[in-house]
Coordinates of C-alpha atoms and ligand atoms in Angstrom, one line a residue:
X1 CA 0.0 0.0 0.0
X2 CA 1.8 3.2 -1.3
X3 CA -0.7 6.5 -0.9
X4 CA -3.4 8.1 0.8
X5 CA -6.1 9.7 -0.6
X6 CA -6.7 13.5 0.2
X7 CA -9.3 12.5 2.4
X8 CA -7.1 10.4 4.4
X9 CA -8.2 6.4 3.4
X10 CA -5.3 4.4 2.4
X11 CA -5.1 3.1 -1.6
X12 CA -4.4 -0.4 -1.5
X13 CA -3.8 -1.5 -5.1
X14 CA -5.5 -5.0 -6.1
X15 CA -3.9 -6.1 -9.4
X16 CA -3.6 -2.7 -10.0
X17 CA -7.5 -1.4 -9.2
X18 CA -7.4 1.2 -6.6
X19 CA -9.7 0.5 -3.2
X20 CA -9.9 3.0 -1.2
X21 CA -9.5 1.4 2.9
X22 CA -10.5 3.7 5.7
X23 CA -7.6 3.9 8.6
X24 CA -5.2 1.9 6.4
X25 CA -1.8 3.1 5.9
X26 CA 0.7 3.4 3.6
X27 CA 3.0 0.1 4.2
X28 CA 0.9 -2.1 6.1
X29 CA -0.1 -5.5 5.6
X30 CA -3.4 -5.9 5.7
X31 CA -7.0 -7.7 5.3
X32 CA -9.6 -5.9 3.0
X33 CA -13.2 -6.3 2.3
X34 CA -13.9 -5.1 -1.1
X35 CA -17.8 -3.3 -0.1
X36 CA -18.2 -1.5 -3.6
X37 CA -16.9 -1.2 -6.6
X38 CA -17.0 1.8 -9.0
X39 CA -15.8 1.9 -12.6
X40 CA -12.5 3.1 -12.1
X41 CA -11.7 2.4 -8.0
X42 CA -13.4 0.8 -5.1
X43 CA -13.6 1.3 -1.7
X44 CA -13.1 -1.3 1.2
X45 CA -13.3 -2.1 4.7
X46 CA -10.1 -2.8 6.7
X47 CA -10.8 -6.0 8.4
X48 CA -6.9 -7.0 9.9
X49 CA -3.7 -5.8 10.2
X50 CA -1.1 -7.8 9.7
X51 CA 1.7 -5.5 9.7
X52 CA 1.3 -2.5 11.1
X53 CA 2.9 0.8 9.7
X54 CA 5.5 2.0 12.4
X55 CA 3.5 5.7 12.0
X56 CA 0.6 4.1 13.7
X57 CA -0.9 5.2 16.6
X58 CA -3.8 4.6 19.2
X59 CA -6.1 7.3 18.2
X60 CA -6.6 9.1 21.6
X61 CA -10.5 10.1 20.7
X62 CA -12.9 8.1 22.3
X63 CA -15.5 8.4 19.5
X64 CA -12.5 8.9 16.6
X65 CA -14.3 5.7 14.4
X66 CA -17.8 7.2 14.5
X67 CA -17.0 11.1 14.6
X68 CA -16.3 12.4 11.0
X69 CA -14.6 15.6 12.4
X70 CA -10.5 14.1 12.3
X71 CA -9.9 11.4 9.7
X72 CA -6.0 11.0 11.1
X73 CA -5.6 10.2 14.7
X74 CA -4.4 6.9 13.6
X75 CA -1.2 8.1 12.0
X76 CA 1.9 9.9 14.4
X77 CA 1.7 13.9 13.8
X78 CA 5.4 13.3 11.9
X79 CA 3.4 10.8 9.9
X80 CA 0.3 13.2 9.1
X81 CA 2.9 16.4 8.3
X82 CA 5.2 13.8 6.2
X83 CA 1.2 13.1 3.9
X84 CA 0.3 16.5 4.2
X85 CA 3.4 17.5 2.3
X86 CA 3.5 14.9 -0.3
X87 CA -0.4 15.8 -0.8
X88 CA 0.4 19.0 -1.5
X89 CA 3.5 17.8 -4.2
X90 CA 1.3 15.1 -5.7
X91 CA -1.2 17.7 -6.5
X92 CA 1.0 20.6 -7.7
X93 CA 2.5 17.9 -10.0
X94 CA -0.9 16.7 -11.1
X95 CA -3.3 19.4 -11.5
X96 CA -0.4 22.4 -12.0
X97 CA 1.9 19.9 -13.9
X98 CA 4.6 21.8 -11.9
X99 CA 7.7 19.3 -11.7
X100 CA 10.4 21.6 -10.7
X101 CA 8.4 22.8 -7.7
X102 CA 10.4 22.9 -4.2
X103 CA 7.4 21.8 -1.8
X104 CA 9.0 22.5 1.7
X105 CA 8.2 20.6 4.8
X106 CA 5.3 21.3 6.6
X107 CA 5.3 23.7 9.3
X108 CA 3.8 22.0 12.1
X109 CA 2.6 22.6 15.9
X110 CA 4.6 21.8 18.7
X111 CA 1.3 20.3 20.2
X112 CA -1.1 19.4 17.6
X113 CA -4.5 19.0 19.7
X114 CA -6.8 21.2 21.5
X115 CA -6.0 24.1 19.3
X116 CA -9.4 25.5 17.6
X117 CA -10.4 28.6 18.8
X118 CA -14.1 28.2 17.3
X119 CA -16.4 25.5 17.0
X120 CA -19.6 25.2 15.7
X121 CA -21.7 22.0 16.9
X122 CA -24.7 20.4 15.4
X123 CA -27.5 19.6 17.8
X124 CA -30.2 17.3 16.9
X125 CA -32.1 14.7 19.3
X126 CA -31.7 10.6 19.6
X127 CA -34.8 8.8 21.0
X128 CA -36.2 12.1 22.7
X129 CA -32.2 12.9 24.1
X130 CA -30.5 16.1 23.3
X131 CA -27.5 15.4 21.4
X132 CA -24.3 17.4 20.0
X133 CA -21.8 16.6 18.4
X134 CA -20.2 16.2 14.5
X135 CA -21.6 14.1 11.4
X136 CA -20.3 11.0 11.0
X137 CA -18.7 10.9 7.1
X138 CA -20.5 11.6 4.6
X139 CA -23.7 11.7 6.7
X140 CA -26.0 13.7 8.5
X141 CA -26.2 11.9 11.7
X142 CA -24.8 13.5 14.4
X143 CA -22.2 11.8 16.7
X144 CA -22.9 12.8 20.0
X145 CA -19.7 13.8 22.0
X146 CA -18.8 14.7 25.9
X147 CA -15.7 15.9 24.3
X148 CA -13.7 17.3 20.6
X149 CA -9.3 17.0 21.8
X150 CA -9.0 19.0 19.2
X151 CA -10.8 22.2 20.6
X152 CA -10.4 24.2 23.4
X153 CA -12.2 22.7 27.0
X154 CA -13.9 25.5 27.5
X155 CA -15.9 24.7 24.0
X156 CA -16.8 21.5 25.3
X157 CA -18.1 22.9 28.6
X158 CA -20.3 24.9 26.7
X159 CA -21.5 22.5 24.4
X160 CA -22.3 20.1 27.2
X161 CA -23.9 22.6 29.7
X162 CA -26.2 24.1 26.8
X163 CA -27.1 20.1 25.9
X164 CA -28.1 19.6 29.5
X165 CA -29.9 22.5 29.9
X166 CA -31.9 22.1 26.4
X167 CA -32.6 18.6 28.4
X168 CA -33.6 20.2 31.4
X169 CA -36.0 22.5 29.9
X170 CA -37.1 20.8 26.9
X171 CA -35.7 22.8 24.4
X172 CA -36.3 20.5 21.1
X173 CA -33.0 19.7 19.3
X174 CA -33.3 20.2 15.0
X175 CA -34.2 17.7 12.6
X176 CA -33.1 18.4 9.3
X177 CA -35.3 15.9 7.6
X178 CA -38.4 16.8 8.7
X179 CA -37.4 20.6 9.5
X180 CA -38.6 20.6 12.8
X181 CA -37.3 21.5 16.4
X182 CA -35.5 24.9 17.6
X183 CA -31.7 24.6 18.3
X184 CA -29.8 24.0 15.2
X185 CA -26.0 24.6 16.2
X186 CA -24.2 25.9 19.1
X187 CA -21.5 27.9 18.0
X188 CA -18.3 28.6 19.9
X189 CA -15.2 31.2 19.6
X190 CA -12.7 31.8 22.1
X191 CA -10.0 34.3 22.0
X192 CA -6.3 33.1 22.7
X193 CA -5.5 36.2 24.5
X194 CA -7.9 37.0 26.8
X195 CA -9.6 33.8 26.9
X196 CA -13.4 35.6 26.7
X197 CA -15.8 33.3 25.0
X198 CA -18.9 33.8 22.5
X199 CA -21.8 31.7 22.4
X200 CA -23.7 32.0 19.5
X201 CA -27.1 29.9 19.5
X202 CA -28.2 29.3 16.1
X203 CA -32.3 28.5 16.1
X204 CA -34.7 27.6 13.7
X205 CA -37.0 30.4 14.6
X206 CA -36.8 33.9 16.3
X207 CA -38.5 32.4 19.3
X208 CA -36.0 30.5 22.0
X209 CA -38.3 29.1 25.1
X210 CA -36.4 29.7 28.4
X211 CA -33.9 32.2 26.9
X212 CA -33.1 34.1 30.2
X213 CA -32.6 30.8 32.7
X214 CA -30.3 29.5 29.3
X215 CA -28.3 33.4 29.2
X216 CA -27.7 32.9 33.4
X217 CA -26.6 29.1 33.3
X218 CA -23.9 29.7 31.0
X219 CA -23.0 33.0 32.5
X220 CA -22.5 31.6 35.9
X221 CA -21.1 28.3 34.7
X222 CA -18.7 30.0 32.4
X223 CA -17.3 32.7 34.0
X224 CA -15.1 34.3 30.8
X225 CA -18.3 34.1 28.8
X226 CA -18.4 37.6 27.3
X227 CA -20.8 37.1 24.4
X228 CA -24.4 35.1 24.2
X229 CA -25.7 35.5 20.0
X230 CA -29.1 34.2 18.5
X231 CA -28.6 33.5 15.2
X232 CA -31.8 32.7 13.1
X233 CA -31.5 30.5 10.5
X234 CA -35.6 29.8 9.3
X235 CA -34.4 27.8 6.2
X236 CA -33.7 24.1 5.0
X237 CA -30.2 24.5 4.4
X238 CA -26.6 22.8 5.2
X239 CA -25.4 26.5 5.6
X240 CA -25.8 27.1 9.5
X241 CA -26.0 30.7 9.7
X242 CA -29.2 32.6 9.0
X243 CA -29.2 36.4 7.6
X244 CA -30.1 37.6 11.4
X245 CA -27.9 37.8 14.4
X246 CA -29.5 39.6 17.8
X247 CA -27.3 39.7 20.7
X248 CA -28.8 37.9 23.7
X249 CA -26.6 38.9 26.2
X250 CA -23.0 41.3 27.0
X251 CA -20.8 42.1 23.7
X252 CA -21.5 41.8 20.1
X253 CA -18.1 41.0 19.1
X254 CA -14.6 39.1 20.9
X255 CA -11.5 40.1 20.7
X256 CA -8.0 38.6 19.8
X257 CA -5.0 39.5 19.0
X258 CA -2.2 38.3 16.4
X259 CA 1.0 39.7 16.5
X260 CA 0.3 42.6 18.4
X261 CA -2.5 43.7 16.5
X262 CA -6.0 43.7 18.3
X263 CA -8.5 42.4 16.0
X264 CA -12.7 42.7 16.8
X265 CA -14.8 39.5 15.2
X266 CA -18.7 39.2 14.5
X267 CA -20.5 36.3 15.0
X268 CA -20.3 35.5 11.2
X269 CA -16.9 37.0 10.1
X270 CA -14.3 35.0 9.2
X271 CA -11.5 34.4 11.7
X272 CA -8.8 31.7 11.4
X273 CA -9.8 28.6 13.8
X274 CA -5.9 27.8 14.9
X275 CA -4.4 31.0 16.2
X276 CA -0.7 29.4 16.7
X277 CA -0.8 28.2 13.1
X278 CA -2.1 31.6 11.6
X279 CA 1.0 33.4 13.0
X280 CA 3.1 31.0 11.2
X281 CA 1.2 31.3 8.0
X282 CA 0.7 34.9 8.2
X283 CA 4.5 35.5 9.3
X284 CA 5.2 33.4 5.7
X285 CA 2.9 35.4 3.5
X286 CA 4.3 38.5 4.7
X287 CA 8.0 37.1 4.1
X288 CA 6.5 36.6 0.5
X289 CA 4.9 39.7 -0.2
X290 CA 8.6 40.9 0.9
X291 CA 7.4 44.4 1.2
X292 CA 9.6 47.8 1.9
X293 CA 7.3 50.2 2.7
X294 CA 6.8 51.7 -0.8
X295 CA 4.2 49.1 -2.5
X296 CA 0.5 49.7 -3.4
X297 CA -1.2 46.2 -2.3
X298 CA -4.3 44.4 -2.4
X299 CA -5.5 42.0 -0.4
X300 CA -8.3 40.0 -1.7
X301 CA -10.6 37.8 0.4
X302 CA -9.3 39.8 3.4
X303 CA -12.1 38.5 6.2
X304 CA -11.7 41.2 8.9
X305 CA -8.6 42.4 7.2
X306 CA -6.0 40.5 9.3
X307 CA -3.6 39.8 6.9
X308 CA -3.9 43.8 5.0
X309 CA -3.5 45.0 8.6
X310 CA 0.2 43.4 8.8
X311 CA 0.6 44.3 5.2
X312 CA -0.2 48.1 5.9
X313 CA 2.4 48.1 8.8
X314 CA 5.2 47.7 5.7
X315 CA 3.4 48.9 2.5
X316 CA 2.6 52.4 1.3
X317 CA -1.5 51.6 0.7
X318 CA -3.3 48.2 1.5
X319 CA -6.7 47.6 -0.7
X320 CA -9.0 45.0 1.1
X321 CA -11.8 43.3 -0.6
X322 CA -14.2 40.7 1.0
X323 CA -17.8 39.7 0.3
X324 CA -19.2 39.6 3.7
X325 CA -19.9 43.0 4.4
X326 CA -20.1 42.7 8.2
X327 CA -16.4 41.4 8.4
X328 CA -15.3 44.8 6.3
X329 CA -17.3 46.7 9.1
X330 CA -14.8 44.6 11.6
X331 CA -12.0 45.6 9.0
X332 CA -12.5 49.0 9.2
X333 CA -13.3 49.0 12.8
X334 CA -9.7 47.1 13.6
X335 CA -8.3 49.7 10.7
X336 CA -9.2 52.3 13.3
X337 CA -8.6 51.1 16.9
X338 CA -5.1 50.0 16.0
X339 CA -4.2 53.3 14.3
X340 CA -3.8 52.1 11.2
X341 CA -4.9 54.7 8.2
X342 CA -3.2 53.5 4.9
X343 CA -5.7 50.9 4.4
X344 CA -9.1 50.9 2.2
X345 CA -11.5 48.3 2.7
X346 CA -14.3 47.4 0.1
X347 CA -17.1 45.2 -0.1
X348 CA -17.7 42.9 -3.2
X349 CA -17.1 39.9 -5.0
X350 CA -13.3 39.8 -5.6
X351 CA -14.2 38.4 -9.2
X352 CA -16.5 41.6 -9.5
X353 CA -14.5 44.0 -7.5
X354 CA -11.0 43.4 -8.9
X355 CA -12.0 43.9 -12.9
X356 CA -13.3 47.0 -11.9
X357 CA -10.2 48.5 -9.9
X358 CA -8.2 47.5 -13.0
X359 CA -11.0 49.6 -15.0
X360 CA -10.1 52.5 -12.7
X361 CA -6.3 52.4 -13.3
X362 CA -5.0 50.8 -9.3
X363 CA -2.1 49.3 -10.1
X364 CA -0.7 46.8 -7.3
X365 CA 3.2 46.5 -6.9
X366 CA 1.9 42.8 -5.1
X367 CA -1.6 41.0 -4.8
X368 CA -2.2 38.9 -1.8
X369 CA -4.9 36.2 -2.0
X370 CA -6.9 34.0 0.4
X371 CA -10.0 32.8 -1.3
X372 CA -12.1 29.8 0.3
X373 CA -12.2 26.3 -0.8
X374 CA -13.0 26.5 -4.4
X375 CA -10.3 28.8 -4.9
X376 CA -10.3 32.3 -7.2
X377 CA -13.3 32.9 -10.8
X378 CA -11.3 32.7 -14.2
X379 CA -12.1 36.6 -13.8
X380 CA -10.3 37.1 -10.8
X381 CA -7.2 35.4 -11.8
X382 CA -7.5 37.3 -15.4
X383 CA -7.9 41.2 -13.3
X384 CA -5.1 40.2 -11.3
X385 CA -2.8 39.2 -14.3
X386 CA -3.7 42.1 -16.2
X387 CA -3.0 44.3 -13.2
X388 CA 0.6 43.0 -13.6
X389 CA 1.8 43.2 -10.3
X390 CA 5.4 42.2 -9.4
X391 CA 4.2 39.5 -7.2
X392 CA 1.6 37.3 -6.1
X393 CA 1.2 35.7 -2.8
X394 CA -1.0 33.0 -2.4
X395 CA -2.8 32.0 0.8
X396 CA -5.0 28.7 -0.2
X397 CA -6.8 26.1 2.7
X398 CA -7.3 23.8 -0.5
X399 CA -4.1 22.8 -2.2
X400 CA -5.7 21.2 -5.8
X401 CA -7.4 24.4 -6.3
X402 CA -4.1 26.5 -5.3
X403 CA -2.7 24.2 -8.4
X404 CA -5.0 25.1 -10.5
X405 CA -5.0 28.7 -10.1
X406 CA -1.3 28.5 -10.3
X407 CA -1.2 27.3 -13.9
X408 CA -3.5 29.6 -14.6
X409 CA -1.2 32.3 -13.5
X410 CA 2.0 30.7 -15.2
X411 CA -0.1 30.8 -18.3
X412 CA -0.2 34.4 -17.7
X413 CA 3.3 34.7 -17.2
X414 CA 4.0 34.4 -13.8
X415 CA 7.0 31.8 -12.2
X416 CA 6.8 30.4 -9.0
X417 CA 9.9 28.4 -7.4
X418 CA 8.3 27.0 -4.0
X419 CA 5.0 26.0 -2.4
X420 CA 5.4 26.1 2.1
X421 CA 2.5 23.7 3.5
X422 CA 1.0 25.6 6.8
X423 CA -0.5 22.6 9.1
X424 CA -3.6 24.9 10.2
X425 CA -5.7 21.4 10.8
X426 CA -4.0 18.9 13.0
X427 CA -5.6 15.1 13.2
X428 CA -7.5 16.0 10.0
X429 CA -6.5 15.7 6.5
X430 CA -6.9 19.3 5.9
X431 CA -3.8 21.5 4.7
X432 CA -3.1 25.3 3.9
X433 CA -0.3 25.9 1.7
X434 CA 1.2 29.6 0.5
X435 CA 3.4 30.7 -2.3
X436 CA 4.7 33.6 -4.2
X437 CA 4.6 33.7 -8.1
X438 CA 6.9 36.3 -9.4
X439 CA 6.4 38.1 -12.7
X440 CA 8.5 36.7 -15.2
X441 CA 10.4 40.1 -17.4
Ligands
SAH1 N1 -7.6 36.5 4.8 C1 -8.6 36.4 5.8 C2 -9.8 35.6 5.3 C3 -9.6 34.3 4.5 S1 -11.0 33.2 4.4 C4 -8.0 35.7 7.0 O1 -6.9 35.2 7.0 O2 -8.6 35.8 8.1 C5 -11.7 33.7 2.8 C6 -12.6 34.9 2.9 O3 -13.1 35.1 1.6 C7 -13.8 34.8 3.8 O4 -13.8 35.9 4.6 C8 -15.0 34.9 2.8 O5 -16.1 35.6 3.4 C9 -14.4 35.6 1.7 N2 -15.0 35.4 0.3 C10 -15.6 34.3 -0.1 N3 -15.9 34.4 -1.4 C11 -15.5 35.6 -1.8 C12 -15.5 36.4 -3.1 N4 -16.0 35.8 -4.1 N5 -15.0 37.6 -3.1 C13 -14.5 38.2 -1.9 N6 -14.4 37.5 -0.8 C14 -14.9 36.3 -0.7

């Protein structure tokens, strides 16, 4: 057995068809039951180990085989940063058809667990029983959990006290099939520095029966509870926030602090969920963008303008964009209260906003990006090509579209030497990687 795949199973090769084996690892000896078979691969069940890779581990999660949260407990952190990195090479090679590519090690933690700052918790009900806790794989049933190792205690306080108390008072739990019940998710964010939580109750309907003995349970349970957020979501949908957000109880917003900047976060703004990691992936973008003070910049997909806030400290002008237009009002609110003023922050589609900057003449000495999963529109990549900027950094959570953007880009005559894998994600299969393409002439 040689690979995984990018969603962690192991690829055992049977007379050269590919079955995909949940838990298996590369080098093992092992017993498969072949459960389906596809056209061009298969998938199995891993039924004995014979010999066992010396990267295998006890998983430490109690629930680790139901829960489809982490898909790598199994394998040693060395082992999961030593895939992670050939992940990233295999698909640079494959999707970019970059061969010359230096894919560095992967920066790892020093203590991969308990290390999300935010976690946001399905709640549904088992034979009457509130429940809470992730999806099993590819499924909607919820694994309920006492604890998550890799988030922060005080989240699973929280999510246990609220399930208790939902119990208590008979506060129904969701049900997605038949669209029914009141407490959808319980979401969770926890800043690093101060340690000041926000609760965020997200409910099918504006109504939430027993709202004030709910508001003083988790205030006197959880003392550094600064925050308590309803969060309505009336529609049948996977997405778990609803358009309206009322604050329940104390502060609207938390904040944290990176690098010595003080950053204010909404309930639905983006805010990186490992705040060791995002100083080491921040720290690397900003070696990258290898500014000196005299650059115009933009920073696209800028959330509540964290990275254009360390940018501005070394450039002459920062340009954010972002589509979510309360995480701009955080932008321009951290902008502000750390005394930053060469920054402009705009709302919009970067795939909108971006042709139409070019339109108006900004010309960037270096583009930062950090788009989500799916990575940047055709139109984006072609407005930040023809803005011919002497650099491009790029921040990506999803390494195959990072590839395929790249090409793009090198089609367009930009070079790129090296690719440095972030480990943002510990104990799952999930890996950021950043790079800097450099205009070639
Ligand atoms: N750079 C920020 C945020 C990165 S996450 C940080 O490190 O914190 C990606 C961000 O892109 C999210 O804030 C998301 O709301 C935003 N986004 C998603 N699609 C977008 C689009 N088409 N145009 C602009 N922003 C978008």
């Amino acid at each position: 057995m040689a690979d995984l795949t990018h969603d962690g199973a192991g690829v055992v090769k049977i007379d050269g068809f590919p079955v995909f084996v949940k838990q298996a690892l590369p080098g093992e000896t092992i017993d498969v039951k072949v459960v389906k078979i596809k056209k061009q691969y298969g998938f199995g069940k891993l039924i004995k180990i014979h010999v066992a890779s010396p990267e295998r581990i006890e998983p430490p999660c109690p629930i680790y085989n139901r829960c489809g949260g982490c898909s790598l407990q199994h394998l040693s952190y060395e082992g999961q940063l030593h895939e992670k990195q050939k992940q990233v090479m295999n698909v640079m090679e494959r999707i970019g058809g970059f061969t010359h590519l230096t894919v560095h090690p992967v920066k790892g933690m020093t203590d991969p667990w308990r290390y999300r700052n935010k976690s946001q918790v399905p709640v549904g009900e088992e034979q009457g029983r509130i429940i809470a806790g992730f999806y099993a794989e590819r499924s909607h049933s919820i694994v309920d959990m006492e604890a998550c190792l890799i988030q922060h205690e005080d989240q699973d306080r929280i999510v246990n006290l609220v399930k208790e108390l939902a119990n208590q008072h008979g506060i129904r739990g969701y049900d997605d099939q038949k669209h029914k019940g009141v407490l959808r998710h319980v979401v969770i964010r926890r800043s690093r520095i101060s340690g000041d939580v926000m609760v965020v109750l997200v409910t099918k309907e504006q109504a939430l029966p027993h709202k004030e003995q709910l508001i003083q349970a988790i205030t006197g349970e959880v003392p550094n509870v600064t925050s308590i957020m309803q969060n309505i979501n009336p529609k049948r949908t996977n997405v778990i926030f609803g358009d309206k957000t009322v604050c329940l109880w104390g502060e609207e917003t938390i904040k944290d602090r990176i690098k010595g900047i003080e950053f204010v976060i909404s309930a639905k703004s983006f805010y990186q969920v490992n705040p060791v990691q995002t100083e080491v992936l921040y720290e690397q973008a900003l070696n990258y963008a290898a500014l000196t003070g005299s650059e115009k910049v933009i920073d696209a997909y800028c959330g509540i303008g964290t990275i254009s806030l360390f940018l501005a400290q070394k450039a002459r002008h920062v340009y954010g964009v972002e589509s979510v237009a309360p995480a701009i009002d955080d932008a321009k609110r951290n902008a502000k209260a750390n005394h930053i003023d060469n920054v402009t922050f705009a709302v919009g589609e970067a795939e909108t906003l971006m042709p139409w900057w070019y339109s108006q003449g900004l010309d960037p000495d270096v583009i930062v990006v950090d788009p989500p999963r799916k990575g940047c529109e055709t139109a984006m990549l072609d407005a930040m090509a023809a803005m011919k900027p002497e650099r491009i950094v790029y921040v990506s959570c999803n390494p195959a579209t990072l590839a395929r953007d790249m090409k793009y880009l090198s089609e367009k005559g930009y070079t790129v030497k090296e690719v440095q894998p972030v480990d943002m994600f510990p104990q799952t299969t999930h890996v950021e990687a950043v790079t800097v393409m450099y205009r070639e002439g």
